[in-house]
Short mmCIF file of C-alpha atoms in Angstrom, two decimals:
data_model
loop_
_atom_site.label_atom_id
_atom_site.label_comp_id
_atom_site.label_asym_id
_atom_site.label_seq_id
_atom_site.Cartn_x
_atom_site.Cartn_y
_atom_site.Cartn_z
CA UNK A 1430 9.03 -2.95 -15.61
CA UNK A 1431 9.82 0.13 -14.20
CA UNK A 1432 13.05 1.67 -14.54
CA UNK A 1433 15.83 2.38 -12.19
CA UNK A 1434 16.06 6.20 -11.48
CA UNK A 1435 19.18 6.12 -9.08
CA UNK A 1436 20.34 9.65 -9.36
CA UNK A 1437 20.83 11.08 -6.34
CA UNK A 1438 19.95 8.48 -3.80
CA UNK A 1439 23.67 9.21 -2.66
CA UNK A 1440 22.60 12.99 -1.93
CA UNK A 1441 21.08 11.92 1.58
CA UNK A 1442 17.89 11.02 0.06
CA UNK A 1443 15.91 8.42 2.10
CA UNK A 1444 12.75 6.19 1.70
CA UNK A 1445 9.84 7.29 3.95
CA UNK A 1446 7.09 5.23 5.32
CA UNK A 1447 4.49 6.84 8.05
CA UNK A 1448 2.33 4.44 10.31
CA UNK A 1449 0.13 4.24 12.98
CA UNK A 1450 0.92 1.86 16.01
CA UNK A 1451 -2.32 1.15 17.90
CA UNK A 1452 -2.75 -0.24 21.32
CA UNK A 1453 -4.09 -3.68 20.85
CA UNK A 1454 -3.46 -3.73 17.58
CA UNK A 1455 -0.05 -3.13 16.49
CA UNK A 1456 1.60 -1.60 13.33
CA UNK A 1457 -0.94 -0.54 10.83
CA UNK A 1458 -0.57 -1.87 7.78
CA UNK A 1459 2.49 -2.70 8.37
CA UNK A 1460 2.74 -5.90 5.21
CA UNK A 1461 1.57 -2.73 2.86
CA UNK A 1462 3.75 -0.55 4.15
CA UNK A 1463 6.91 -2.58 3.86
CA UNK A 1464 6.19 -4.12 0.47
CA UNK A 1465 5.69 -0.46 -0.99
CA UNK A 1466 9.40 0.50 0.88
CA UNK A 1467 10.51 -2.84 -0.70
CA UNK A 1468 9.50 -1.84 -4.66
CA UNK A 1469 11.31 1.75 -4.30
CA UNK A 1470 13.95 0.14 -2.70
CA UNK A 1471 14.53 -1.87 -6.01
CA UNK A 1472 13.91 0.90 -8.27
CA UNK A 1473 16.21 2.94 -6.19
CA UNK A 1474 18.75 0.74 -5.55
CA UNK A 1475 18.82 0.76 -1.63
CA UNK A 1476 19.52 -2.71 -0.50
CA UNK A 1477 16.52 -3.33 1.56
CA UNK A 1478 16.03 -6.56 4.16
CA UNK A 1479 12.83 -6.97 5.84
CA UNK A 1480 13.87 -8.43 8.85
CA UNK A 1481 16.17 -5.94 9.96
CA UNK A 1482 13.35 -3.08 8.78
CA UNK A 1483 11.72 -4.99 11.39
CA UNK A 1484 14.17 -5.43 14.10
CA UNK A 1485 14.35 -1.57 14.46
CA UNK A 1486 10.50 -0.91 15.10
CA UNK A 1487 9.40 -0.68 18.87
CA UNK A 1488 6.20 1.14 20.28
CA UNK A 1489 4.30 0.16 23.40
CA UNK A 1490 2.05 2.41 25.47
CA UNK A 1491 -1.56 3.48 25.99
CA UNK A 1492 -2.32 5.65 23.39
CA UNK A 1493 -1.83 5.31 19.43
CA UNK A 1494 1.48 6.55 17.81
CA UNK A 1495 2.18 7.95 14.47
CA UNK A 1496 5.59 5.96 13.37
CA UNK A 1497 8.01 6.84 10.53
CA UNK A 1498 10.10 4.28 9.40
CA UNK A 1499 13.28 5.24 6.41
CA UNK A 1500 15.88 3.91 4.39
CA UNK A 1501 18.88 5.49 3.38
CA UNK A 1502 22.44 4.07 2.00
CA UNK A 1503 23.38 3.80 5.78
CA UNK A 1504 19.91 1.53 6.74
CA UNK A 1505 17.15 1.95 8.90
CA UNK A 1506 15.41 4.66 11.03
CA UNK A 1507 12.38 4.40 12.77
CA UNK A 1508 10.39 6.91 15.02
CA UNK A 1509 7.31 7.47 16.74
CA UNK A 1510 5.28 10.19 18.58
CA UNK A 1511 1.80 10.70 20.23
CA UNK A 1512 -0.21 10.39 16.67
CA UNK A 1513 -3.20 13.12 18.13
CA UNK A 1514 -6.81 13.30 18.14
CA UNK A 1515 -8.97 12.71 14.92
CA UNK A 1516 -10.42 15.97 13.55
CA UNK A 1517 -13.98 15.82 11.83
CA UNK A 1518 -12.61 17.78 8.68
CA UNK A 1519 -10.09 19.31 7.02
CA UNK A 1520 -9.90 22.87 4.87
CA UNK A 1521 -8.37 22.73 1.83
CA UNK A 1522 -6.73 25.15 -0.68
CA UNK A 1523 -4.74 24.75 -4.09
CA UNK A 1524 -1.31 24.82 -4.39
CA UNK A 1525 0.37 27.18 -6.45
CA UNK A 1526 2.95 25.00 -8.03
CA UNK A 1527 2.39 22.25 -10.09
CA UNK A 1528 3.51 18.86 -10.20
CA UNK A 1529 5.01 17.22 -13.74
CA UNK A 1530 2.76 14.10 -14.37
CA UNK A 1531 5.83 12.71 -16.02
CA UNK A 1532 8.05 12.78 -12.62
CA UNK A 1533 9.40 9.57 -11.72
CA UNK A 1534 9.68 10.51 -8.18
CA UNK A 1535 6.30 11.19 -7.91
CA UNK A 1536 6.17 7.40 -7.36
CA UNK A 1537 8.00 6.44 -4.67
CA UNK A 1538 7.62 8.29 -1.14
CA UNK A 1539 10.86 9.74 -0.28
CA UNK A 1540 12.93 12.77 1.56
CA UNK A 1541 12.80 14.63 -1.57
CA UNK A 1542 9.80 16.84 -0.63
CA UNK A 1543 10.72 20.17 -1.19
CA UNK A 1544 7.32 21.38 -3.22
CA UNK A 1545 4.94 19.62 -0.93
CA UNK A 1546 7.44 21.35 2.02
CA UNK A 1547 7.19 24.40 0.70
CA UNK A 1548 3.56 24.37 -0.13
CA UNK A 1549 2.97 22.87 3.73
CA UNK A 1550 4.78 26.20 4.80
CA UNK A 1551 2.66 28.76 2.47
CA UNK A 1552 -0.48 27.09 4.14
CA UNK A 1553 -2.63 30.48 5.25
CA UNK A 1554 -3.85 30.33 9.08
CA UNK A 1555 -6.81 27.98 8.61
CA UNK A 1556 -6.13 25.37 6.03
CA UNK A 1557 -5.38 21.60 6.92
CA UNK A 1558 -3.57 20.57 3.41
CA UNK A 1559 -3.27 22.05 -0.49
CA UNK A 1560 -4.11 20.17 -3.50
CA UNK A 1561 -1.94 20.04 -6.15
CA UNK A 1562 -2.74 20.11 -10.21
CA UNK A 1563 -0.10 18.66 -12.64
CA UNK A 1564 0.69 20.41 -15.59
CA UNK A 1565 -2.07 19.80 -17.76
CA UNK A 1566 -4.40 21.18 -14.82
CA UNK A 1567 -5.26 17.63 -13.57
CA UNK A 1568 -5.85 17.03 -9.58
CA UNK A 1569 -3.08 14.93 -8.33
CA UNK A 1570 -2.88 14.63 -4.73
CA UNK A 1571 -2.51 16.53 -1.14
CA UNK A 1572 0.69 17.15 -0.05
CA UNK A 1573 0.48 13.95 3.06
CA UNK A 1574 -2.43 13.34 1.57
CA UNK A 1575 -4.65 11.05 -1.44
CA UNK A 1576 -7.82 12.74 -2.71
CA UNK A 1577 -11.30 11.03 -2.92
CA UNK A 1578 -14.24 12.68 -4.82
CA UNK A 1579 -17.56 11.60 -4.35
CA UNK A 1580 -19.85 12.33 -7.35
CA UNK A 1581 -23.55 12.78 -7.82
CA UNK A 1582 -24.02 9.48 -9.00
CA UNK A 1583 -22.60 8.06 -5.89
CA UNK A 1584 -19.12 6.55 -7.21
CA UNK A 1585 -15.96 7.62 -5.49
CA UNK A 1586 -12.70 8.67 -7.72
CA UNK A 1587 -9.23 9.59 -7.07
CA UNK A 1588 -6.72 10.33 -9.69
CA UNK A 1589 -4.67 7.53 -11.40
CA UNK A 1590 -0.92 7.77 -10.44
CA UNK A 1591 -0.34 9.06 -14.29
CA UNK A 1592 -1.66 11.92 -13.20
CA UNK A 1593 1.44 12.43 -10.74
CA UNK A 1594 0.48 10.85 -7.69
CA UNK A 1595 2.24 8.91 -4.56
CA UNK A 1596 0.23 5.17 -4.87
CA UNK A 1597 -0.49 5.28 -1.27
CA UNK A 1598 -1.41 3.02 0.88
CA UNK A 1599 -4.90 3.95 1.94
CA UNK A 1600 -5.86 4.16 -2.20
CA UNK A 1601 -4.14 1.04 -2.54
CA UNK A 1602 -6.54 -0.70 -0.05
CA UNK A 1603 -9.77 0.86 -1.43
CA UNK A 1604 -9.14 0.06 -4.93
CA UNK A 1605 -8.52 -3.62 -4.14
CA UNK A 1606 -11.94 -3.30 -2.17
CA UNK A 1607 -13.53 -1.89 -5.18
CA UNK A 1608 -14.67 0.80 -2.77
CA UNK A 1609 -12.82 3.81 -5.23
CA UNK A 1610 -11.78 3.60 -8.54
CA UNK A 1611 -9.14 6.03 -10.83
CA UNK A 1612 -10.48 8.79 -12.47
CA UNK A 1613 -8.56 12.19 -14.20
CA UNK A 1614 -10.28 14.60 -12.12
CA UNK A 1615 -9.87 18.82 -12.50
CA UNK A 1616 -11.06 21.73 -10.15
CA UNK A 1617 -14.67 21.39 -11.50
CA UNK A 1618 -15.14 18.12 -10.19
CA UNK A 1619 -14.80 19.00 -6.59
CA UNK A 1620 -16.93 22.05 -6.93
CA UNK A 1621 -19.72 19.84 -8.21
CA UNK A 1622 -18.89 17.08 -5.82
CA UNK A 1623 -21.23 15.85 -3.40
CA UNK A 1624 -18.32 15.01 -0.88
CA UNK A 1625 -14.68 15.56 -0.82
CA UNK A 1626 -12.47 13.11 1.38
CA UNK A 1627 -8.45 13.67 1.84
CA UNK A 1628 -6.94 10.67 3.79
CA UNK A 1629 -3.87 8.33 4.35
CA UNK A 1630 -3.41 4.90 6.33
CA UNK A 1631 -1.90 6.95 8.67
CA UNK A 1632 -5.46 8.45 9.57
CA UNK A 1633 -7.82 7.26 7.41
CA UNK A 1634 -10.26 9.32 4.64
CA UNK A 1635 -11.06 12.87 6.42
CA UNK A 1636 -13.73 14.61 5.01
CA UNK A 1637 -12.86 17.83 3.42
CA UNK A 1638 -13.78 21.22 2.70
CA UNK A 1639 -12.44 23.21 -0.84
CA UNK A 1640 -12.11 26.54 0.22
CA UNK A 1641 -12.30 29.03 -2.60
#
């Protein structure tokens, strides 16, 4: 069982979830989403109640929305905007810093952002997202984003969350498929990689391009 890690959540730190709301459709994922808001919440120690997470989501309208739903000491927030059009691929680069494999915060998706912020700032004029290694040089994950390598032998791998990764939602659903499976994964493999996919539930797997 995973231990409480509570320091802090008093600072203004808040629980994140992001969404898409679909005409026709609905919330995205929503179950997923909430049960993954639900664990932190636990290991946090934010009293969390379903319902009332809930009872503060509305979206209507024509076109899809990207939603944000958090949870801080003082409750529930929710959001939404126009979520965009789709883009056929996205550029990526490597992230200077490094992540610590060993970082319990690593697994819960919260406020506390400041190195993916800060690498999301850095970002030269045309790249879409950075990758970021851990300390022992192991891929870990995009900064909104989970990694997908597709070998040469035709299986798909993304890093295991010991590697010092988010256990998003999208990765969540393909490894229940059986449609990915965990891997430790360094800079070599996407250079010999036949594809390279970045993606969230938010948007889906986005093919990618490493540029070097």
């Amino acid at each position: 069982m995973e231990s409480a890690i509570c320091g802090g959540v008093s600072d203004g730190t808040r629980l994140i979830e992001t969404f898409g709301w679909h005409p026709g459709e609905g919330f995205r994922h929503l179950n997923r989403h909430l049960d993954r808001m639900g664990r932190s919440a636990k290991v946090l120690g934010f009293c969390f109640d379903e319902a009332e997470a809930r009872a503060v989501m509305r979206a209507d309208g024509s076109l899809p929305l990207r939603c944000r739903l958090t949870l801080g000491v003082e409750g529930f927030a929710f959001t939404s905007a126009p979520l965009g059009a789709p883009v056929p691929f996205w550029r990526i680069g490597m992230a200077l810093a490094r992540l610590s494999s060993d970082d319990p915060w690593l697994r819960h998706k919260t406020t506390r952002r400041a190195v993916y912020d800060a690498a999301r700032a850095a970002m030269p004029d045309g790249v879409d997202e950075m990758l970021f290694l851990n300390e022992r040089g192991e891929l870990c994950e995009g900064t909104i984003s989970t990694l997908f390598v597709t070998t040469r032998a035709g299986d798909v791998l993304t890093p295991p969350v010991t590697s010092g990764c988010l256990p998003g939602i999208l990765r969540e659903i393909l490894l229940q498929q059986s449609e990915v499976r965990e891997a430790v994964l360094v800079p070599e493999d996407l250079r010999r990689a036949v594809r390279i996919e970045v993606g969230n539930s938010l948007r889906g797997r986005i093919a990618a391009r490493l540029l070097v």
